[in-house]
PDB file of C-alpha atoms and ligand atoms in Angstrom:
ATOM      1  CA  MET Q 131      10.595 -11.692  95.170  1.00 60.00           C
ATOM      2  CA  SER Q 132      11.811 -12.945  91.831  1.00 91.00           C
ATOM      3  CA  GLY Q 133       9.466 -13.370  88.891  1.00 96.00           C
ATOM      4  CA  ARG Q 134       9.470 -16.221  86.429  1.00 97.00           C
ATOM      5  CA  PHE Q 135      11.786 -16.066  83.426  1.00 98.00           C
ATOM      6  CA  VAL Q 136      10.328 -17.694  80.301  1.00 98.00           C
ATOM      7  CA  THR Q 137      11.981 -17.792  76.877  1.00 98.00           C
ATOM      8  CA  LEU Q 138      10.483 -18.633  73.488  1.00 98.00           C
ATOM      9  CA  GLU Q 139      12.718 -20.292  70.927  1.00 98.00           C
ATOM     10  CA  GLY Q 140      12.375 -21.841  67.504  1.00 97.00           C
ATOM     11  CA  PRO Q 141      13.356 -21.650  63.848  1.00 96.00           C
ATOM     12  CA  GLU Q 142      12.314 -18.817  61.532  1.00 93.00           C
ATOM     13  CA  GLY Q 143       8.604 -18.298  61.011  1.00 91.00           C
ATOM     14  CA  ALA Q 144       7.533 -20.463  63.966  1.00 93.00           C
ATOM     15  CA  GLY Q 145       5.207 -17.736  65.271  1.00 94.00           C
ATOM     16  CA  LYS Q 146       7.047 -16.780  68.462  1.00 96.00           C
ATOM     17  CA  SER Q 147       6.113 -13.102  68.291  1.00 94.00           C
ATOM     18  CA  THR Q 148       2.422 -13.912  67.785  1.00 95.00           C
ATOM     19  CA  LEU Q 149       2.556 -16.335  70.701  1.00 97.00           C
ATOM     20  CA  ALA Q 150       4.356 -13.803  72.911  1.00 97.00           C
ATOM     21  CA  ALA Q 151       1.642 -11.202  72.271  1.00 96.00           C
ATOM     22  CA  ALA Q 152      -1.113 -13.742  72.983  1.00 97.00           C
ATOM     23  CA  LEU Q 153       0.555 -14.760  76.258  1.00 97.00           C
ATOM     24  CA  ALA Q 154       0.826 -11.157  77.410  1.00 95.00           C
ATOM     25  CA  LYS Q 155      -2.973 -10.904  77.007  1.00 95.00           C
ATOM     26  CA  ARG Q 156      -3.656 -14.127  78.882  1.00 95.00           C
ATOM     27  CA  LEU Q 157      -1.286 -13.754  81.834  1.00 96.00           C
ATOM     28  CA  PRO Q 158      -0.991 -11.062  84.536  1.00 96.00           C
ATOM     29  CA  ASN Q 159       2.082  -8.935  85.302  1.00 96.00           C
ATOM     30  CA  VAL Q 160       4.050  -9.857  82.177  1.00 97.00           C
ATOM     31  CA  LEU Q 161       6.977  -8.052  80.610  1.00 97.00           C
ATOM     32  CA  LEU Q 162       7.335  -8.932  76.960  1.00 97.00           C
ATOM     33  CA  THR Q 163      10.770  -8.475  75.456  1.00 97.00           C
ATOM     34  CA  ARG Q 164      12.984  -9.887  72.696  1.00 97.00           C
ATOM     35  CA  GLU Q 165      16.505 -10.419  71.397  1.00 97.00           C
ATOM     36  CA  PRO Q 166      18.260  -9.032  69.581  1.00 95.00           C
ATOM     37  CA  GLY Q 167      17.413  -5.408  69.952  1.00 93.00           C
ATOM     38  CA  ASP Q 168      15.402  -4.328  72.974  1.00 92.00           C
ATOM     39  CA  GLY Q 169      16.470  -0.866  74.137  1.00 85.00           C
ATOM     40  CA  PRO Q 170      18.384   1.928  72.378  1.00 89.00           C
ATOM     41  CA  VAL Q 171      21.814   0.229  72.288  1.00 91.00           C
ATOM     42  CA  GLY Q 172      20.173  -3.061  71.367  1.00 93.00           C
ATOM     43  CA  ARG Q 173      18.428  -1.461  68.403  1.00 94.00           C
ATOM     44  CA  LYS Q 174      21.788  -0.367  66.964  1.00 94.00           C
ATOM     45  CA  ILE Q 175      23.273  -3.832  67.506  1.00 94.00           C
ATOM     46  CA  ARG Q 176      20.190  -5.391  65.877  1.00 94.00           C
ATOM     47  CA  GLU Q 177      20.624  -3.178  62.829  1.00 94.00           C
ATOM     48  CA  ALA Q 178      24.272  -4.237  62.455  1.00 92.00           C
ATOM     49  CA  LEU Q 179      23.371  -7.904  62.932  1.00 92.00           C
ATOM     50  CA  LEU Q 180      20.354  -8.232  60.700  1.00 92.00           C
ATOM     51  CA  HIS Q 181      20.510  -5.437  58.147  1.00 91.00           C
ATOM     52  CA  GLY Q 182      24.212  -4.640  57.764  1.00 84.00           C
ATOM     53  CA  ASP Q 183      27.140  -6.078  55.841  1.00 86.00           C
ATOM     54  CA  GLU Q 184      28.289  -9.691  56.014  1.00 90.00           C
ATOM     55  CA  LEU Q 185      29.899 -10.416  59.386  1.00 93.00           C
ATOM     56  CA  ASP Q 186      32.623 -12.735  60.567  1.00 95.00           C
ATOM     57  CA  SER Q 187      30.973 -15.534  62.618  1.00 96.00           C
ATOM     58  CA  TRP Q 188      32.700 -14.578  65.875  1.00 97.00           C
ATOM     59  CA  THR Q 189      31.915 -10.905  65.352  1.00 96.00           C
ATOM     60  CA  GLU Q 190      28.299 -12.013  65.086  1.00 96.00           C
ATOM     61  CA  VAL Q 191      28.587 -13.951  68.377  1.00 98.00           C
ATOM     62  CA  PHE Q 192      30.069 -10.991  70.241  1.00 97.00           C
ATOM     63  CA  LEU Q 193      27.359  -8.657  68.974  1.00 96.00           C
ATOM     64  CA  PHE Q 194      24.593 -11.023  70.134  1.00 97.00           C
ATOM     65  CA  LEU Q 195      26.377 -11.349  73.482  1.00 98.00           C
ATOM     66  CA  ALA Q 196      26.835  -7.596  73.896  1.00 97.00           C
ATOM     67  CA  ASP Q 197      23.147  -7.111  73.185  1.00 97.00           C
ATOM     68  CA  ARG Q 198      22.295  -9.874  75.691  1.00 98.00           C
ATOM     69  CA  ARG Q 199      24.455  -8.404  78.457  1.00 97.00           C
ATOM     70  CA  GLN Q 200      22.820  -5.006  78.129  1.00 96.00           C
ATOM     71  CA  HIS Q 201      19.392  -6.622  77.954  1.00 97.00           C
ATOM     72  CA  VAL Q 202      19.888  -8.791  81.058  1.00 97.00           C
ATOM     73  CA  GLU Q 203      21.268  -5.998  83.189  1.00 96.00           C
ATOM     74  CA  GLY Q 204      19.033  -3.209  81.916  1.00 95.00           C
ATOM     75  CA  VAL Q 205      15.698  -4.947  81.323  1.00 96.00           C
ATOM     76  CA  ILE Q 206      15.350  -8.593  82.374  1.00 97.00           C
ATOM     77  CA  ARG Q 207      16.831  -8.612  85.884  1.00 97.00           C
ATOM     78  CA  PRO Q 208      15.102  -5.397  86.991  1.00 97.00           C
ATOM     79  CA  ALA Q 209      11.725  -6.800  85.856  1.00 98.00           C
ATOM     80  CA  LEU Q 210      12.323 -10.156  87.578  1.00 98.00           C
ATOM     81  CA  ASP Q 211      13.313  -8.283  90.748  1.00 98.00           C
ATOM     82  CA  GLN Q 212       9.924  -6.541  90.605  1.00 97.00           C
ATOM     83  CA  GLY Q 213       8.231  -9.942  90.514  1.00 97.00           C
ATOM     84  CA  LYS Q 214       7.202  -9.766  86.854  1.00 98.00           C
ATOM     85  CA  THR Q 215       6.916 -12.758  84.557  1.00 98.00           C
ATOM     86  CA  VAL Q 216       9.436 -11.979  81.828  1.00 98.00           C
ATOM     87  CA  ILE Q 217       8.672 -13.525  78.444  1.00 98.00           C
ATOM     88  CA  CYS Q 218      11.637 -13.147  76.129  1.00 98.00           C
ATOM     89  CA  ASP Q 219      11.426 -13.899  72.406  1.00 97.00           C
ATOM     90  CA  ARG Q 220      14.847 -15.607  71.860  1.00 97.00           C
ATOM     91  CA  TYR Q 221      17.697 -15.673  74.351  1.00 98.00           C
ATOM     92  CA  ALA Q 222      20.971 -17.540  75.002  1.00 98.00           C
ATOM     93  CA  ASP Q 223      19.792 -20.793  73.386  1.00 98.00           C
ATOM     94  CA  SER Q 224      19.526 -19.001  70.033  1.00 98.00           C
ATOM     95  CA  THR Q 225      23.278 -18.338  70.169  1.00 98.00           C
ATOM     96  CA  VAL Q 226      24.061 -21.980  70.963  1.00 98.00           C
ATOM     97  CA  VAL Q 227      21.782 -23.112  68.141  1.00 98.00           C
ATOM     98  CA  TYR Q 228      22.322 -20.538  65.355  1.00 97.00           C
ATOM     99  CA  GLN Q 229      26.032 -19.838  65.886  1.00 98.00           C
ATOM    100  CA  GLY Q 230      26.868 -23.292  67.318  1.00 98.00           C
ATOM    101  CA  HIS Q 231      24.733 -25.882  65.508  1.00 98.00           C
ATOM    102  CA  GLY Q 232      24.105 -23.586  62.521  1.00 97.00           C
ATOM    103  CA  ARG Q 233      27.543 -22.024  61.942  1.00 97.00           C
ATOM    104  CA  ASP Q 234      29.497 -24.883  63.497  1.00 97.00           C
ATOM    105  CA  LEU Q 235      31.214 -22.863  66.238  1.00 98.00           C
ATOM    106  CA  PRO Q 236      32.021 -24.839  69.412  1.00 98.00           C
ATOM    107  CA  VAL Q 237      28.834 -25.134  71.462  1.00 98.00           C
ATOM    108  CA  ASP Q 238      30.562 -25.651  74.812  1.00 98.00           C
ATOM    109  CA  LEU Q 239      32.489 -22.421  74.406  1.00 98.00           C
ATOM    110  CA  LEU Q 240      29.272 -20.619  73.406  1.00 98.00           C
ATOM    111  CA  ARG Q 241      27.579 -21.929  76.560  1.00 98.00           C
ATOM    112  CA  LYS Q 242      30.466 -20.503  78.633  1.00 98.00           C
ATOM    113  CA  LEU Q 243      30.285 -17.152  76.857  1.00 98.00           C
ATOM    114  CA  ASN Q 244      26.531 -17.066  77.480  1.00 98.00           C
ATOM    115  CA  ARG Q 245      27.142 -17.638  81.192  1.00 98.00           C
ATOM    116  CA  LEU Q 246      29.620 -14.758  81.191  1.00 98.00           C
ATOM    117  CA  ALA Q 247      27.266 -12.436  79.302  1.00 98.00           C
ATOM    118  CA  THR Q 248      24.263 -13.221  81.508  1.00 98.00           C
ATOM    119  CA  SER Q 249      26.082 -13.742  84.834  1.00 97.00           C
ATOM    120  CA  GLY Q 250      24.437 -17.158  84.750  1.00 97.00           C
ATOM    121  CA  LEU Q 251      20.810 -16.010  84.394  1.00 98.00           C
ATOM    122  CA  THR Q 252      19.063 -19.112  83.003  1.00 98.00           C
ATOM    123  CA  PRO Q 253      15.363 -19.302  82.047  1.00 98.00           C
ATOM    124  CA  ASP Q 254      13.001 -21.151  84.391  1.00 98.00           C
ATOM    125  CA  LEU Q 255      11.172 -22.412  81.309  1.00 98.00           C
ATOM    126  CA  THR Q 256      11.982 -22.454  77.586  1.00 98.00           C
ATOM    127  CA  ILE Q 257       9.212 -23.143  75.092  1.00 98.00           C
ATOM    128  CA  LEU Q 258      10.359 -24.436  71.724  1.00 98.00           C
ATOM    129  CA  LEU Q 259       7.957 -23.823  68.852  1.00 98.00           C
ATOM    130  CA  ASP Q 260       8.958 -26.581  66.510  1.00 98.00           C
ATOM    131  CA  LEU Q 261       8.293 -26.796  62.781  1.00 96.00           C
ATOM    132  CA  PRO Q 262      10.190 -27.903  59.657  1.00 96.00           C
ATOM    133  CA  ALA Q 263      12.640 -25.276  58.391  1.00 94.00           C
ATOM    134  CA  GLU Q 264      11.040 -25.023  54.946  1.00 92.00           C
ATOM    135  CA  ALA Q 265       7.547 -24.481  56.372  1.00 92.00           C
ATOM    136  CA  GLY Q 266       8.830 -21.669  58.616  1.00 92.00           C
ATOM    137  CA  LEU Q 267      10.766 -19.915  55.864  1.00 90.00           C
ATOM    138  CA  SER Q 268       7.762 -19.973  53.547  1.00 91.00           C
ATOM    139  CA  ARG Q 269       5.773 -18.027  56.183  1.00 90.00           C
ATOM    140  CA  LEU Q 270       8.193 -15.049  56.103  1.00 88.00           C
ATOM    141  CA  ALA Q 271       7.270 -11.878  54.257  1.00 86.00           C
ATOM    142  CA  ASP Q 272      10.625 -10.041  54.557  1.00 88.00           C
ATOM    143  CA  LYS Q 273      13.961 -11.759  54.833  1.00 88.00           C
ATOM    144  CA  ASP Q 274      16.836 -10.420  56.967  1.00 90.00           C
ATOM    145  CA  ARG Q 275      20.518 -11.450  56.803  1.00 91.00           C
ATOM    146  CA  MET Q 276      19.973 -14.650  58.831  1.00 90.00           C
ATOM    147  CA  ASP Q 277      16.810 -15.676  56.976  1.00 90.00           C
ATOM    148  CA  ARG Q 278      18.729 -15.592  53.672  1.00 91.00           C
ATOM    149  CA  GLU Q 279      21.090 -18.389  54.807  1.00 92.00           C
ATOM    150  CA  PRO Q 280      20.661 -21.616  52.766  1.00 94.00           C
ATOM    151  CA  LEU Q 281      17.974 -24.151  53.700  1.00 94.00           C
ATOM    152  CA  SER Q 282      20.663 -26.549  55.026  1.00 96.00           C
ATOM    153  CA  PHE Q 283      21.585 -23.929  57.664  1.00 96.00           C
ATOM    154  CA  HIS Q 284      17.972 -23.611  58.802  1.00 96.00           C
ATOM    155  CA  GLU Q 285      17.647 -27.409  58.910  1.00 96.00           C
ATOM    156  CA  ARG Q 286      20.679 -27.578  61.247  1.00 97.00           C
ATOM    157  CA  VAL Q 287      19.011 -24.879  63.359  1.00 97.00           C
ATOM    158  CA  ARG Q 288      15.792 -26.879  63.668  1.00 97.00           C
ATOM    159  CA  GLU Q 289      17.681 -30.059  64.616  1.00 98.00           C
ATOM    160  CA  GLY Q 290      19.885 -28.040  66.987  1.00 98.00           C
ATOM    161  CA  PHE Q 291      16.858 -26.755  68.896  1.00 98.00           C
ATOM    162  CA  LEU Q 292      15.462 -30.293  69.217  1.00 98.00           C
ATOM    163  CA  MET Q 293      18.851 -31.519  70.485  1.00 98.00           C
ATOM    164  CA  GLU Q 294      19.067 -28.732  73.049  1.00 98.00           C
ATOM    165  CA  ALA Q 295      15.530 -29.501  74.231  1.00 98.00           C
ATOM    166  CA  LYS Q 296      16.440 -33.172  74.705  1.00 98.00           C
ATOM    167  CA  ARG Q 297      19.595 -32.228  76.564  1.00 98.00           C
ATOM    168  CA  ASP Q 298      17.699 -30.381  79.312  1.00 98.00           C
ATOM    169  CA  PRO Q 299      14.125 -31.726  79.445  1.00 98.00           C
ATOM    170  CA  ASP Q 300      13.459 -30.136  82.859  1.00 98.00           C
ATOM    171  CA  ARG Q 301      13.736 -26.651  81.384  1.00 98.00           C
ATOM    172  CA  TRP Q 302      12.427 -27.165  77.819  1.00 98.00           C
ATOM    173  CA  ARG Q 303       8.911 -27.902  76.555  1.00 98.00           C
ATOM    174  CA  VAL Q 304       8.332 -28.534  72.845  1.00 98.00           C
ATOM    175  CA  LEU Q 305       5.094 -27.417  71.156  1.00 98.00           C
ATOM    176  CA  ASP Q 306       4.000 -28.060  67.575  1.00 97.00           C
ATOM    177  CA  ALA Q 307       4.099 -24.654  65.862  1.00 96.00           C
ATOM    178  CA  SER Q 308       1.600 -25.764  63.221  1.00 95.00           C
ATOM    179  CA  LEU Q 309      -1.242 -25.845  65.786  1.00 96.00           C
ATOM    180  CA  PRO Q 310      -3.882 -23.095  65.470  1.00 95.00           C
ATOM    181  CA  ALA Q 311      -2.626 -19.917  67.186  1.00 94.00           C
ATOM    182  CA  ASP Q 312      -5.289 -19.954  69.934  1.00 95.00           C
ATOM    183  CA  GLU Q 313      -4.641 -23.540  70.870  1.00 96.00           C
ATOM    184  CA  LEU Q 314      -0.900 -22.912  70.914  1.00 97.00           C
ATOM    185  CA  ALA Q 315      -1.384 -19.920  73.220  1.00 97.00           C
ATOM    186  CA  ASP Q 316      -3.642 -21.923  75.567  1.00 97.00           C
ATOM    187  CA  ARG Q 317      -1.115 -24.718  75.790  1.00 97.00           C
ATOM    188  CA  ALA Q 318       1.833 -22.351  76.316  1.00 97.00           C
ATOM    189  CA  ALA Q 319      -0.063 -20.357  78.968  1.00 97.00           C
ATOM    190  CA  GLY Q 320      -0.760 -23.640  80.752  1.00 96.00           C
ATOM    191  CA  LEU Q 321       2.967 -24.305  80.944  1.00 97.00           C
ATOM    192  CA  ILE Q 322       3.758 -20.910  82.494  1.00 94.00           C
TER     193      ILE Q 322
HETATM  194  P1  TYD R  52      14.162 -11.520  64.287  1.00 60.46           P
HETATM  195  O1  TYD R  52      13.822 -10.558  63.237  1.00 60.46           O
HETATM  196  O2  TYD R  52      14.095 -11.099  65.709  1.00 60.46           O
HETATM  197  O3  TYD R  52      13.261 -12.709  63.984  1.00 60.46           O
HETATM  198  P2  TYD R  52      12.741 -13.956  64.720  1.00 60.46           P
HETATM  199  O4  TYD R  52      13.282 -13.986  66.125  1.00 60.46           O
HETATM  200  O5  TYD R  52      11.260 -13.746  64.648  1.00 60.46           O
HETATM  201  O6  TYD R  52      13.223 -15.081  63.882  1.00 60.46           O
HETATM  202  O7  TYD R  52      15.585 -12.122  63.943  1.00 60.46           O
HETATM  203  C1  TYD R  52      16.470 -12.557  64.828  1.00 60.46           C
HETATM  204  C2  TYD R  52      17.456 -13.407  64.045  1.00 60.46           C
HETATM  205  O8  TYD R  52      18.679 -13.492  64.757  1.00 60.46           O
HETATM  206  C3  TYD R  52      16.966 -14.821  63.840  1.00 60.46           C
HETATM  207  O9  TYD R  52      17.325 -15.239  62.543  1.00 60.46           O
HETATM  208  C4  TYD R  52      17.769 -15.617  64.835  1.00 60.46           C
HETATM  209  C5  TYD R  52      19.054 -14.843  64.945  1.00 60.46           C
HETATM  210  N1  TYD R  52      19.753 -14.981  66.232  1.00 60.46           N
HETATM  211  C6  TYD R  52      20.995 -15.610  66.260  1.00 60.46           C
HETATM  212  O10 TYD R  52      21.501 -16.053  65.221  1.00 60.46           O
HETATM  213  N2  TYD R  52      21.661 -15.707  67.444  1.00 60.46           N
HETATM  214  C7  TYD R  52      21.149 -15.196  68.608  1.00 60.46           C
HETATM  215  O11 TYD R  52      21.798 -15.299  69.673  1.00 60.46           O
HETATM  216  C8  TYD R  52      19.859 -14.541  68.564  1.00 60.46           C
HETATM  217  C9  TYD R  52      19.271 -13.943  69.800  1.00 60.46           C
HETATM  218  C10 TYD R  52      19.202 -14.455  67.353  1.00 60.46           C
END
């Protein structure tokens, strides 16, 4: 039996991690995970991506993809095979949006690379927590390498997520991230 694969996406400071934790409390048999950086190899890749030197844009893509491959094969698929509901904080859509819409790399090629990295594992449901870029950034206490990009980058990211959601309305649901946390969790749990 295969479990349900749910991903949470959104710009910085949208409250995905808080929502993920609330969902794990509300729903049975959930595995909570995130990208980048679940697992020992992932943690090293995460460090290089978010707290290291400046990176070439394609180097950045390949690091996110390497992390994703390891994550899919080592964590996500095994949990789905056990019938768990996997809730993943960011996944392939973040690459299309941040590296594609944000850094202006070709989105169709990024979609293909995602398919290669994941062997085609696509979420059953993707919840977008939407809020204006500036509002999200102002919620952050510490800023990593991506957070320090200019506001215009984060605005492209927000628009990119909304475009992706429109492109595949069967898979995506958009929620207003400025709702009170409890209400947001109730609504998201209702979707899963
Ligand atoms: P993280 O600290 O996990 O924060 P959050 O997910 O709460 O924003 O940072 C992950 C950062 O990496 C975030 O800025 C989005 C970015 N990212 C990409 O640019 N591409 C990707 O494929 C993924 C998974 C994340």
